[in-house]
XYZ file of C-alpha atoms in Angstrom:
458
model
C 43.092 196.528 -29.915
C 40.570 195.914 -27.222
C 36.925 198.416 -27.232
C 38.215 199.756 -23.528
C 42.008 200.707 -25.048
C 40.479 202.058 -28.179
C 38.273 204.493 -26.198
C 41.177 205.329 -23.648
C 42.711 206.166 -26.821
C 40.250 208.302 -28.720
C 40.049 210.372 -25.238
C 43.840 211.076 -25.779
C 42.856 212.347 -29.357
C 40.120 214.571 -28.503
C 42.205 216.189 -25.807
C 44.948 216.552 -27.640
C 43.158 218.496 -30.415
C 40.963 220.363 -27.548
C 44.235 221.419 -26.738
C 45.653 222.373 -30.030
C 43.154 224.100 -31.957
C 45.891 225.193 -34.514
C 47.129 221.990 -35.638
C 46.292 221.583 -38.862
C 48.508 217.739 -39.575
C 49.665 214.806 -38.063
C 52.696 212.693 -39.235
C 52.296 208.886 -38.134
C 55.760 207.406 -37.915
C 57.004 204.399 -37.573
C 60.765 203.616 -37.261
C 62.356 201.156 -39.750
C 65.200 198.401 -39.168
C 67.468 201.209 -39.195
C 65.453 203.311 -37.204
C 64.984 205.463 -39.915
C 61.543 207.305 -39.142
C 59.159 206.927 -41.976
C 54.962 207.046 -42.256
C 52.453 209.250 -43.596
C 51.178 213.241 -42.981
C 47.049 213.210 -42.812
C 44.731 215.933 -42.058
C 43.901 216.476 -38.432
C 40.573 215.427 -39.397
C 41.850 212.324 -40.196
C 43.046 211.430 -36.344
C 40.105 209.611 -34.855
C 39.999 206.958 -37.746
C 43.512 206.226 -37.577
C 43.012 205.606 -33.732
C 39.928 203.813 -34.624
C 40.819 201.784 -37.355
C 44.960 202.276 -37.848
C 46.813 202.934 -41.267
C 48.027 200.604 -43.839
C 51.750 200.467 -44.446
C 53.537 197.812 -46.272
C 56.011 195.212 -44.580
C 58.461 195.618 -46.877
C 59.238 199.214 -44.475
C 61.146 196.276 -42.093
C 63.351 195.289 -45.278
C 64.464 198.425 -46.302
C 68.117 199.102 -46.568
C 70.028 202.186 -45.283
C 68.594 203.852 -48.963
C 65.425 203.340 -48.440
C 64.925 200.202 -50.899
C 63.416 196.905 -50.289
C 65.838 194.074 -49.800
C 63.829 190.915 -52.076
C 65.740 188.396 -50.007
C 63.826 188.963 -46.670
C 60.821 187.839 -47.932
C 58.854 190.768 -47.083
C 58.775 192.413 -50.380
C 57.309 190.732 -53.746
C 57.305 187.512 -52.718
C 54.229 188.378 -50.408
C 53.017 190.782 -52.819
C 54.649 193.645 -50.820
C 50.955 193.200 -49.014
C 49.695 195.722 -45.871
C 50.136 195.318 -42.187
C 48.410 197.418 -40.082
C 49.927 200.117 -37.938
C 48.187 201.587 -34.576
C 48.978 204.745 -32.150
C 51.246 203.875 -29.332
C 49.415 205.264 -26.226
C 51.099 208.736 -24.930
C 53.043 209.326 -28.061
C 51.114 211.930 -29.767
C 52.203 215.637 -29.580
C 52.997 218.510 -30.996
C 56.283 219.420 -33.699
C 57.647 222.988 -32.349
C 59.758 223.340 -35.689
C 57.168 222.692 -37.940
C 55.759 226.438 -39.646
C 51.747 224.968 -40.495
C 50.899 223.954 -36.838
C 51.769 220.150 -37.548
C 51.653 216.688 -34.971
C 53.589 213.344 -34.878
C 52.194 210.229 -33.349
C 54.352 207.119 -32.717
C 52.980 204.001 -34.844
C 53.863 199.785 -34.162
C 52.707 197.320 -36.900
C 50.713 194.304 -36.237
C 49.268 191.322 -38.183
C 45.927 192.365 -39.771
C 44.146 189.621 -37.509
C 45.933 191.661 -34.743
C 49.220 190.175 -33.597
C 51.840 192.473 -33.287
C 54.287 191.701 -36.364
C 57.708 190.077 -36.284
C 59.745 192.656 -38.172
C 58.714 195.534 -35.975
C 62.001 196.174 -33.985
C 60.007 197.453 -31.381
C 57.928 194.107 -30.711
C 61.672 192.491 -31.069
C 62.647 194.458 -27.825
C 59.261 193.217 -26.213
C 59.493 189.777 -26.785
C 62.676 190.290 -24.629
C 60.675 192.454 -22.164
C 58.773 190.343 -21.628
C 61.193 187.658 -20.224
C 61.406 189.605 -17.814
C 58.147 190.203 -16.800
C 57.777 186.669 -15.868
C 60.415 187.003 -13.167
C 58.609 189.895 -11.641
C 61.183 192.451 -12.905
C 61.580 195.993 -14.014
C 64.195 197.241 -16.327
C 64.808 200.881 -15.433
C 66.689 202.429 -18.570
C 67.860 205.709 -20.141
C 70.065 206.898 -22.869
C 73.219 208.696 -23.470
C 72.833 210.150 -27.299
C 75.460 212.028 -29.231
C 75.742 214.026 -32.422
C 77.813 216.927 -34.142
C 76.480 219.791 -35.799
C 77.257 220.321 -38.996
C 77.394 222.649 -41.968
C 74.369 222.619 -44.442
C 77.363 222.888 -47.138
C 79.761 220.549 -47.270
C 83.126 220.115 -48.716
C 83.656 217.366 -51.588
C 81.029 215.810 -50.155
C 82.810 215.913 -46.684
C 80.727 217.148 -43.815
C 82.353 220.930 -41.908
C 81.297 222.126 -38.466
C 78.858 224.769 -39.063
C 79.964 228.333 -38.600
C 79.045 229.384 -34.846
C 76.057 232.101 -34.946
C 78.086 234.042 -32.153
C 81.546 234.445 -33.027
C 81.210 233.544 -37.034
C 84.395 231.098 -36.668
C 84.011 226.971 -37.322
C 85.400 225.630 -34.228
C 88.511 223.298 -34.767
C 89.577 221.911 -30.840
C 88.517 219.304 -29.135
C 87.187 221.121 -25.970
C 85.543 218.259 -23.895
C 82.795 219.498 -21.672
C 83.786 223.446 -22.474
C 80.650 225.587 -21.146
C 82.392 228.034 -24.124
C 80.887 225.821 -26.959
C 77.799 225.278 -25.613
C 77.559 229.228 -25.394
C 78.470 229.165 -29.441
C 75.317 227.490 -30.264
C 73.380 228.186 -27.191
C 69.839 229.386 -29.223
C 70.092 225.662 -31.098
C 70.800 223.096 -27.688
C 68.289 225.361 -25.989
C 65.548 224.952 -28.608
C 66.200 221.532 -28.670
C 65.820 221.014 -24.227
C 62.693 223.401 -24.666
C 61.307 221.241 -28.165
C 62.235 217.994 -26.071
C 60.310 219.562 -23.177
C 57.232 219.820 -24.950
C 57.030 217.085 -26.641
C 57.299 214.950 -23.337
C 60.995 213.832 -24.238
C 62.760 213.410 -20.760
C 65.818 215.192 -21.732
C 67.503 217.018 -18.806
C 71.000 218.146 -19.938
C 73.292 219.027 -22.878
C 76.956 218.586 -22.626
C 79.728 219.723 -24.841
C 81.469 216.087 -26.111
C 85.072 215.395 -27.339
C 84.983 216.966 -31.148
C 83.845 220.070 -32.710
C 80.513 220.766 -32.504
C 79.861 217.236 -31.042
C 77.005 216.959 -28.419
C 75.867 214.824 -25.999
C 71.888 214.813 -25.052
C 71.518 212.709 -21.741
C 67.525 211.291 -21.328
C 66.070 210.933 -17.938
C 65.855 206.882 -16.633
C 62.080 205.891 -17.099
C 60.595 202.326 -15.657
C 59.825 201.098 -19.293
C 62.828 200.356 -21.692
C 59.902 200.428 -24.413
C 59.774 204.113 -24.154
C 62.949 204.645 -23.506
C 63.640 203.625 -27.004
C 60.721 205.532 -27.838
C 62.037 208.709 -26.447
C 65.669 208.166 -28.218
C 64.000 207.777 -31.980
C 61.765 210.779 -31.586
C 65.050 213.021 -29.859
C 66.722 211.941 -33.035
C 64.071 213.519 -35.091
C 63.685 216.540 -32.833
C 67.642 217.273 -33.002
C 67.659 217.269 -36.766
C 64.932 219.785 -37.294
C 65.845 222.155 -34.868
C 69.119 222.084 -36.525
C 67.468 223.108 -39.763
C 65.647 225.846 -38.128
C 68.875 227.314 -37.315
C 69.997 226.729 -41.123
C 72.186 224.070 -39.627
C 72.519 219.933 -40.129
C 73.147 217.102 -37.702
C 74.634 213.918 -38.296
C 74.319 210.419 -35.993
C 77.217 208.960 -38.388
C 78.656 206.813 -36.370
C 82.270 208.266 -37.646
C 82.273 211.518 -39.793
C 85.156 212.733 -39.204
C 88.907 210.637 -39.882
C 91.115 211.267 -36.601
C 87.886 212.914 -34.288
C 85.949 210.792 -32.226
C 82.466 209.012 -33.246
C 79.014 209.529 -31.923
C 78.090 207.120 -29.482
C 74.752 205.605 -28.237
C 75.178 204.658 -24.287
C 72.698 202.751 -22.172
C 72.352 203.154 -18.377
C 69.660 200.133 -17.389
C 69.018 199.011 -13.793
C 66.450 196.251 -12.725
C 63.468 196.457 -10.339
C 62.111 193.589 -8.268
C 58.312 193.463 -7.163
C 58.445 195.612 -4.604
C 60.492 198.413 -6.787
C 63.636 197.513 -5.138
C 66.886 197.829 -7.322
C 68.347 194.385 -7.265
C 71.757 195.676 -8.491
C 71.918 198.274 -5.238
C 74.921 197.621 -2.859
C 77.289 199.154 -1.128
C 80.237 197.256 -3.003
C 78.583 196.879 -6.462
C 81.554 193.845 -7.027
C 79.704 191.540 -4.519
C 76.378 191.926 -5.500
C 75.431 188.701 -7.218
C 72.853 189.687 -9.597
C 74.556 192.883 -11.000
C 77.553 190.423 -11.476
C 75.518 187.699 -13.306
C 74.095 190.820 -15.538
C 77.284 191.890 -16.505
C 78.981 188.290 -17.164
C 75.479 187.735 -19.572
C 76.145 190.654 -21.275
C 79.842 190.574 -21.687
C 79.312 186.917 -22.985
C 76.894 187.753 -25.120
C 78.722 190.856 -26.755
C 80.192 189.676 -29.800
C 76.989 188.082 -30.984
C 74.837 191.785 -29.583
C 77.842 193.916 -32.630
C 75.390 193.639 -35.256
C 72.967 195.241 -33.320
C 74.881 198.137 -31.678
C 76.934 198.364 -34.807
C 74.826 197.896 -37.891
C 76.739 199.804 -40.705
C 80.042 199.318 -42.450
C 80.922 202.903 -40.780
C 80.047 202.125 -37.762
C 83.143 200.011 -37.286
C 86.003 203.036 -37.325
C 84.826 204.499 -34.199
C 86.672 202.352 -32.172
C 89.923 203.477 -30.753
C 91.321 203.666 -27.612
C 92.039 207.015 -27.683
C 88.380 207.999 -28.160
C 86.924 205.357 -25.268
C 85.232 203.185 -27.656
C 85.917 199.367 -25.884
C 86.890 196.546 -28.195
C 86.876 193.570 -25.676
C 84.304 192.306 -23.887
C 85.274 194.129 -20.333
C 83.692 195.525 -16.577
C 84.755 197.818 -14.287
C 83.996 200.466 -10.989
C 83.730 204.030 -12.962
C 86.175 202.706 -15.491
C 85.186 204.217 -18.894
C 87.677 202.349 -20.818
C 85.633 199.053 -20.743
C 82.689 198.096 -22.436
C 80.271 197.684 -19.276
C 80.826 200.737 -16.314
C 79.101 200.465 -13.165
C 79.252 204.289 -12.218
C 80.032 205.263 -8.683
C 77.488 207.339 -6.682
C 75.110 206.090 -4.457
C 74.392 202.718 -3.470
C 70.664 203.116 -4.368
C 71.195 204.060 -8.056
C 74.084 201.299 -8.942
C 73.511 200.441 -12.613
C 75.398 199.046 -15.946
C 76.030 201.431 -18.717
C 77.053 199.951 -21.734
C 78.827 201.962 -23.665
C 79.517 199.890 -27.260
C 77.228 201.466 -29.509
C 76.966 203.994 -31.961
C 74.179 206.299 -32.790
C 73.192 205.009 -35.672
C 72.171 201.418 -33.996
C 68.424 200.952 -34.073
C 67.632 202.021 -30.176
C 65.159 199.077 -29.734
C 67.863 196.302 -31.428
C 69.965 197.930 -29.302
C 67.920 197.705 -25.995
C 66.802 194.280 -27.175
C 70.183 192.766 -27.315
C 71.747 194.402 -24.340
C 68.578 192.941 -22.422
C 69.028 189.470 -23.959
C 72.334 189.560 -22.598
C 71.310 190.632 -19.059
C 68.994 188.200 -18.824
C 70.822 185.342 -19.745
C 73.260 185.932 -17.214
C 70.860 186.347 -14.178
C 69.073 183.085 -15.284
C 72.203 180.818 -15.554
C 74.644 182.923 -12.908
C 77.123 183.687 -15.263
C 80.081 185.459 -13.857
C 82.083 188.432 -15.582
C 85.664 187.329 -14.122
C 87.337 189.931 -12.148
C 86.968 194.298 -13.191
C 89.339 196.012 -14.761
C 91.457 198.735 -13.111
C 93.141 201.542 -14.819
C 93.562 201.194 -18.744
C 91.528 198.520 -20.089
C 93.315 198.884 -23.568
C 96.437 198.375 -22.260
C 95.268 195.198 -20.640
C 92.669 193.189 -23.016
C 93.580 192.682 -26.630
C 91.074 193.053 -28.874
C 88.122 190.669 -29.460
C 85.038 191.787 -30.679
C 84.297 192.000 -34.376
C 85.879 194.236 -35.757
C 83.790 194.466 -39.421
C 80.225 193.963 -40.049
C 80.281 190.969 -41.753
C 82.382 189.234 -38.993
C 79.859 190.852 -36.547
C 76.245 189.306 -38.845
C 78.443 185.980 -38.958
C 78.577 186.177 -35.013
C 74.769 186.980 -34.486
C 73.886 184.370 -37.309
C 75.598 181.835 -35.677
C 74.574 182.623 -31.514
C 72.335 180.013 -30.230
C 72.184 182.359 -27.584
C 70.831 185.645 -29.173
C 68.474 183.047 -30.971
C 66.742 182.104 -27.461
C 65.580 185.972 -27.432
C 65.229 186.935 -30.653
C 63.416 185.493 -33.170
C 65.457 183.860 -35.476
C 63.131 184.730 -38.492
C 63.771 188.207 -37.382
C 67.844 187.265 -37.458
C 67.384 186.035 -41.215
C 65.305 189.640 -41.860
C 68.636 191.577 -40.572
C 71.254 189.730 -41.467
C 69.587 189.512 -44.903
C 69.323 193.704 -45.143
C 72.799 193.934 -43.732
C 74.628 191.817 -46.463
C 72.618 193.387 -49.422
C 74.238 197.078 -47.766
C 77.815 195.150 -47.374
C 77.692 193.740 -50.909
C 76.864 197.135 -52.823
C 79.418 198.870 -50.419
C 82.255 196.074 -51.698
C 81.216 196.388 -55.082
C 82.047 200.245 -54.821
C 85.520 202.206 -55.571
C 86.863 204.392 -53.484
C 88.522 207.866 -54.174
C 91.260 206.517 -52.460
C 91.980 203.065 -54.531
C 92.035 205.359 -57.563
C 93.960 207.565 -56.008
C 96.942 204.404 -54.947
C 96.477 202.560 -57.850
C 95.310 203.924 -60.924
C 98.390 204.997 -61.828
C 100.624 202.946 -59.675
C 99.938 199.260 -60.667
């Protein structure tokens, strides 16, 4: 880090404990390849050398699976000696944890090289190497998240998860109830704590909604000129969500299916693009003519089977799809058509964007943001075109294409010349690598249900 930056930085500190007297720790996290937050707790006393001088945290954090243990064949474990990086503060990311009972802080950490280069495996300097791309063409991406989640019982059933028992009425809801103001009233003291908690931590969060399950939520983020932070502001909601939850001696979940026969959580993007004068180049009165929002989409949609690793990144992941619960399995576009994968929602001409609407909420938000953008930016820079929306049921119309299983889906991204143009294909090997270790342990496993078909049968 530069002397000026450092100082900029130490100012933030000082205020921020000017400001909080009370605070007695700080947690420094950093998210993994899963987006997993991990890191250390120091003493508040602590704070101006780790914005002076940073922490030491071992690579091996990018080559951890879904458990928590280091995946050997990445590279980034004992074959370097599991040796240190060094992690530093991320400007505007420290503040306070409401749940916390000693006054406690969190601060947002990125790893780097120890000669100072941001490092490889950081899945946040994997969505600004793709950034970046587009800061050479003068552009903006303007982005925000859709994020949802069901609350859940701290006791489960069998090892099933149970909606948690609402604090109002005592009953587990059981209906589906999309958008019913009635459910949000059921666990009104939770979603409020979590607005207020979002609030003040600086988390852009302006609305709640009631989804399609039981005691399934949907937090929408406010659009911000910096898809960095928008992926920011997703990892640290995730972590806000979950600890409110336990103040109200409830649990969350971002499963990407937990319940057979409901629908899954889902992770939308909404991203627009900026020219130099702040202009959105997507804006038009008839979103179908406008060139560059058609190239976008035709990049993406092109792109999409090699991006399913990335917005689908666990064996699970893969039974949320359905028609019946709007999850798109074909690489499709439409005008305020939610049965496609890319929706350009109506409203005013100004604010036309692409949501994307393929993930689930347990992707990695900046793998997630990182592909999507790869995808966009391909298809402005080579004017690819998405063929011709789709009206009315895009099911009914498209068969379906995309992978369907994780290991078809790291075979895809292993294999994209394309998705190796943005992302670093030593970064590829690092995921892919992770990815197969967690598919090979799940294979090796027996279900309740084979024993259940076949112990006795065959």
């Amino acid at each position: 880090m530069s002397v000026p930056l450092r100082a900029v930085q130490l100012n933030e500190a000082n205020a921020f404990l000017k400001k909080y007297p009370e605070v007695l720790y700080v947690d420094l996290l950093i998210a993994d390849m899963n987006g997993v937050v991990r890191g250390k707790r120091i003493e508040r006393t602590s704070l101006h050398k780790v914005y002076e001088k940073g922490i030491n945290l071992p690579a091996s954090l990018f080559a951890l699976d879904i458990n928590g243990s280091t995946v050997e064949s990445t590279g980034l474990g004992l074959d370097i000696g599991d040796s240190d990086r060094i992690c530093y503060p991320i400007p505007g990311t420290l503040s306070i944890e409401p749940w916390q009972k000693r006054p406690t802080a969190q601060l947002l950490m990125t790893m780097h090289e120890l000669e100072g280069e941001p490092f490889f495996a950081d899945p946040r300097e994997v969505l600004a190497n793709v950034v970046r791309k587009f800061d050479e063409l003068g552009l903006t991406i303007c982005a925000a998240f859709e994020l949802e989640f069901y609350l859940i019982d701290q006791d489960n059933v069998n090892g099933r998860p149970q909606s948690p028992r609402s604090p109002v009425s005592g009953k587990r809801p059981m209906s589906t109830q999309v958008y019913l103001i009635d459910d949000l009233d059921e666990y009104v003291d939770c979603l409020q704590d979590i607005l207020e908690g979002a609030k003040e931590q600086g988390i852009p969060a302006d609305a709640i909604v009631k989804e399609s399950a039981p005691a399934q939520f949907e937090v929408n983020l406010h659009h911000v000129n910096d898809p960095i932070k928008a992926c920011d502001y997703a990892v640290l909601l995730k972590r806000l969500v979950k600890n409110i939850a336990y103040d109200h001696e409830m649990d969350t979940t971002f499963m990407a299916k937990p319940y057979p026969g409901q629908a899954g959580n889902g992770l939308h993007v909404h991203i627009s693009i900026l020219d130099k004068e702040g202009n959105n180049i997507f804006a038009s009165e008839d979103p179908e003519q406008n060139a560059a929002l058609r190239h976008a989409i035709g990049g993406v949609l092109e792109t999409l089977p090699a991006q399913m690793a990335f917005l689908c990144p666990n064996v699970n992941s893969y039974r949320r799809f359905g028609a019946q619960f709007y999850v798109p399995n074909s690489p499709s576009w439409g005008i305020d058509n939610r049965t496609v994968a890319v929706r350009v929602p109506t409203g005013s001409s100004d604010a036309v964007r692409i949501e994307h609407r393929v993930a689930g909420a347990d992707a990695n938000p900046y793998l997630l943001m990182a592909s999507v953008l790869a995808g966009v930016h391909h298809g402005l820079t080579n004017k690819i075109e998405p063929g011709a929306p789709v009206e009315g049921n895009s099911y009914e119309q498209n068969e379906q294409s995309l992978p369907n299983n994780l290991r078809d889906a790291l075979r895809e991204l292993d294999d994209s010349e394309v998705m190796a143009k943005y992302i670093d294909p030593l970064y590829i090997d690092v995921f892919v690598a992770c990815k197969e270790s967690e598919l090979a342990e799940f294979e090796n496993s027996i279900s309740d249900l084979e024993y259940n078909w076949y112990l006795h049968t065959v």
